Every structure is written in structure tokens, then in C-alpha cells.
Tab-separated table of C-alpha atoms in Angstrom:
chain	number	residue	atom	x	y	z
B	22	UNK	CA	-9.596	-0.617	-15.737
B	23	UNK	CA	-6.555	0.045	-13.496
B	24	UNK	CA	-3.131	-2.375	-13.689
B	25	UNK	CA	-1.205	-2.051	-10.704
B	26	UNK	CA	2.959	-2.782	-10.498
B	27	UNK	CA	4.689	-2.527	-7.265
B	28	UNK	CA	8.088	-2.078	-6.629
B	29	UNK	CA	11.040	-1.481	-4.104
B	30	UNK	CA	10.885	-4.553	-1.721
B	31	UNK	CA	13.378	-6.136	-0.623
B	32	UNK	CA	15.551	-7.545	2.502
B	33	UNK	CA	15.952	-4.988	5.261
B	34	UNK	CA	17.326	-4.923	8.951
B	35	UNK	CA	15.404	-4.300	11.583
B	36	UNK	CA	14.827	-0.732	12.032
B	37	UNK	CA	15.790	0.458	8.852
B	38	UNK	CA	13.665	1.933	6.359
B	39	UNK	CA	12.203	0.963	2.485
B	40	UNK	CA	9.840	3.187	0.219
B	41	UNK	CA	7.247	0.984	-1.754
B	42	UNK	CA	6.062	2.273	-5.088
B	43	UNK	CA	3.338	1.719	-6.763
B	44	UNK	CA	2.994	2.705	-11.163
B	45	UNK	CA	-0.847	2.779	-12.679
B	46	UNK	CA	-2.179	2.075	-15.839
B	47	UNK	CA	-4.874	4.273	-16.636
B	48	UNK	CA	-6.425	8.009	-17.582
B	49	UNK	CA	-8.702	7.801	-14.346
B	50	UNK	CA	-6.012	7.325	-11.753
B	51	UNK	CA	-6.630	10.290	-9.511
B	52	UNK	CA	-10.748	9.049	-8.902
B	53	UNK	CA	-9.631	6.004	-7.470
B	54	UNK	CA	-8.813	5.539	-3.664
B	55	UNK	CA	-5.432	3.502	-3.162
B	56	UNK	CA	-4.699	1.266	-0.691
B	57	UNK	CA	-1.758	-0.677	0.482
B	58	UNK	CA	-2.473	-4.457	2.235
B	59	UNK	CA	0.274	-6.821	3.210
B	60	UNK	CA	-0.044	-10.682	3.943
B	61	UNK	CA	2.369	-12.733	5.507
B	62	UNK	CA	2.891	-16.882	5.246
B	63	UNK	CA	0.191	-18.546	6.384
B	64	UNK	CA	-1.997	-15.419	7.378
B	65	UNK	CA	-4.414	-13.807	6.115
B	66	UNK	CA	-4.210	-10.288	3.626
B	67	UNK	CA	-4.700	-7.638	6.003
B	68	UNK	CA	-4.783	-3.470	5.314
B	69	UNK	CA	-1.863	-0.710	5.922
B	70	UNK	CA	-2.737	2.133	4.613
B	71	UNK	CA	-4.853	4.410	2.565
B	72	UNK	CA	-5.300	7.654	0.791
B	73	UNK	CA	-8.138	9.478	-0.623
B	74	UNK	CA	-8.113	10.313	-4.071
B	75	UNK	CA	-7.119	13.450	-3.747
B	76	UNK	CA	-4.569	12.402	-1.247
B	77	UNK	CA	-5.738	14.525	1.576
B	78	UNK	CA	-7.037	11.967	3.847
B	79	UNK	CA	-4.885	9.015	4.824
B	80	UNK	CA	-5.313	6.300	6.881
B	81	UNK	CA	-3.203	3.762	8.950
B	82	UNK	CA	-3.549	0.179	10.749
B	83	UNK	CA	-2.629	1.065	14.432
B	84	UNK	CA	0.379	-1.498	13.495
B	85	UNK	CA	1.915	1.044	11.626
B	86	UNK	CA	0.515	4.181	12.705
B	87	UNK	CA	3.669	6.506	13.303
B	88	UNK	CA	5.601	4.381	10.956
B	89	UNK	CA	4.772	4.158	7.888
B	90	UNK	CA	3.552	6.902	5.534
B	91	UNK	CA	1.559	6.808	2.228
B	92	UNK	CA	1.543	9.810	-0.244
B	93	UNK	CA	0.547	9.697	-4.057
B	94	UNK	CA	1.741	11.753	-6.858
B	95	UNK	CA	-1.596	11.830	-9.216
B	96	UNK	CA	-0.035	13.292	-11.969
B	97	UNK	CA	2.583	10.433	-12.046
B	98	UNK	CA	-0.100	8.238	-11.443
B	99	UNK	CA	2.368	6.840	-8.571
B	100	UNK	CA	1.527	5.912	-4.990
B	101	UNK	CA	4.020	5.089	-2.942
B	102	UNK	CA	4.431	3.812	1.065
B	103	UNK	CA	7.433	4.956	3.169
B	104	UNK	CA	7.998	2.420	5.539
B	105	UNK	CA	10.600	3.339	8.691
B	106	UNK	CA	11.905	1.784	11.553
B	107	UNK	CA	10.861	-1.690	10.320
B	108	UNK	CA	10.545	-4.722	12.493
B	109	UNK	CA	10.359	-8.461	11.450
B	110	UNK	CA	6.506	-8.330	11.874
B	111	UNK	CA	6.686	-6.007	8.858
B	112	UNK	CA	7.656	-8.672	7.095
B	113	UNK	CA	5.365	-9.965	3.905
B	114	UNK	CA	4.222	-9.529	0.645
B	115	UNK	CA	2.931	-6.065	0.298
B	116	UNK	CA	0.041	-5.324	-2.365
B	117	UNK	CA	-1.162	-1.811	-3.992
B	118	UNK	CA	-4.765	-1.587	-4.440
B	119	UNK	CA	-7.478	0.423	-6.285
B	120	UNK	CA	-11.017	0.721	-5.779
B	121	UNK	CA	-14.031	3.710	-6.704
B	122	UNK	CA	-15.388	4.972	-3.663
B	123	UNK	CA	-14.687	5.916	-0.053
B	124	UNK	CA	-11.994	4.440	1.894
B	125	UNK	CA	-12.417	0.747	3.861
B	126	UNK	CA	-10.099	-1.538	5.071
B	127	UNK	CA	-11.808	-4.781	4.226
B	128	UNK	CA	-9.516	-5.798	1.449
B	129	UNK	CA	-12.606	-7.684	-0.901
B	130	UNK	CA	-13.686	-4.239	-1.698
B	131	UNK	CA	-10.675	-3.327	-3.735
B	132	UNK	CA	-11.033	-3.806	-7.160
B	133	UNK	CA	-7.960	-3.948	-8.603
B	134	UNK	CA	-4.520	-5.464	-6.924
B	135	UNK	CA	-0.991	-5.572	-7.942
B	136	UNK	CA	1.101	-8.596	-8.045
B	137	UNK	CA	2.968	-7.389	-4.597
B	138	UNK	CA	6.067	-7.120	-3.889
B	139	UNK	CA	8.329	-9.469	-1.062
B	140	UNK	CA	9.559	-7.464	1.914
B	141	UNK	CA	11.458	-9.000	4.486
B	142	UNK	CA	13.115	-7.674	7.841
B	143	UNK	CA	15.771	-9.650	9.014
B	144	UNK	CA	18.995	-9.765	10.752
């Protein structure tokens, strides 16, 4: 069992910058794939970003591809998401995820979820 808690969100202007973090429960941390989704009012939760467990191998929606940047500290058991030169779009709830296995972006195959966290990019 993994518990998730993110932090770090917040208000932001348009084309500044935030770093998401992510703290996990657990003695398994580094076999678990991580994943960052985001969901905005009335749509539906959709994927950022991922990293393997070893944190190798990451992977980006082309919405944020150049962007945004995940990284994990295993021994921390941290994962975090640096998030630069934000636009409104960027705006929404943003939830860490864990699941056992290879990466995918369909967000039903993550088995454990934080409670997110609010960011919003505004003027």
C-alpha cells in the first residue's frame, strides 16, 4: 500500500514557474512507476507525466512536452514535477499517482492517487 500527499500548488502568473512535490508512504516506493495527471472544472482527469521506477525513462503529454519536468528522489521516496513557463491552460488540480508495472497514460490503471493539489495561472 502506497499513500500519496502532494504539495506546492498554488496561484501563479502566466509564464512563471511552480515545482509540485509529491511524499510516499511506504518501504516499496522505488518499484512503483509514478505518474502525475491533472483535471480541470468540468473536464475530465487527463495524464502529464511519468517516470519509471528507476527514474530513467520519463514521459510527457505533448501539452507539456518542453515544459514541464518530472524527476524522483527514491531514497526520499519524493517525486516531484517542475512546471515552467505556465499558461492558464495549466490550470487544475494536479494528482500524484502510483501503480506496479510499466508506464500508461490511461489514468484507471493507477492504483494509488493523492488528494491533489489546486494550481492556478492567472493574471
Amino acid at each position: 500500500q502506497v499513500q500519496l500527499v502532494e504539495s506546492g500548488g498554488g496561484l501563479e502568473h502566466p509564464g512563471g514557474s511552480v515545482r509540485l512535490s509529491c511524499a510516499a508512504s511506504g518501504r516499496t516506493f522505488s518499484s512503483y512507476t509514478m505518474g502525475w495527471f491533472r483535471q480541470a472544472p468540468g473536464k475530465e482527469r487527463e495524464f502529464v507525466s511519468a517516470i519509471s521506477t528507476s527514474g530513467r525513462n520519463t514521459y510527457y503529454a505533448n501539452s507539456v512536452k518542453g515544459r514541464f519536468t518530472i524527476s524522483r528522489d527514491n531514497a526520499k521516496n519524493m517525486v516531484y514535477l517542475q512546471m515552467n513557463s505556465l499558461k492558464p491552460e495549466d490550470t487544475a488540480v494536479y494528482y500524484c499517482a502510483a501503480r506496479q508495472g510499466q508506464f500508461i497514460v490511461t489514468a484507471r490503471g493507477y492504483d494509488y492517487w493523492g488528494q491533489g493539489t489546486q494550481v492556478t495561472v492567472s493574471s
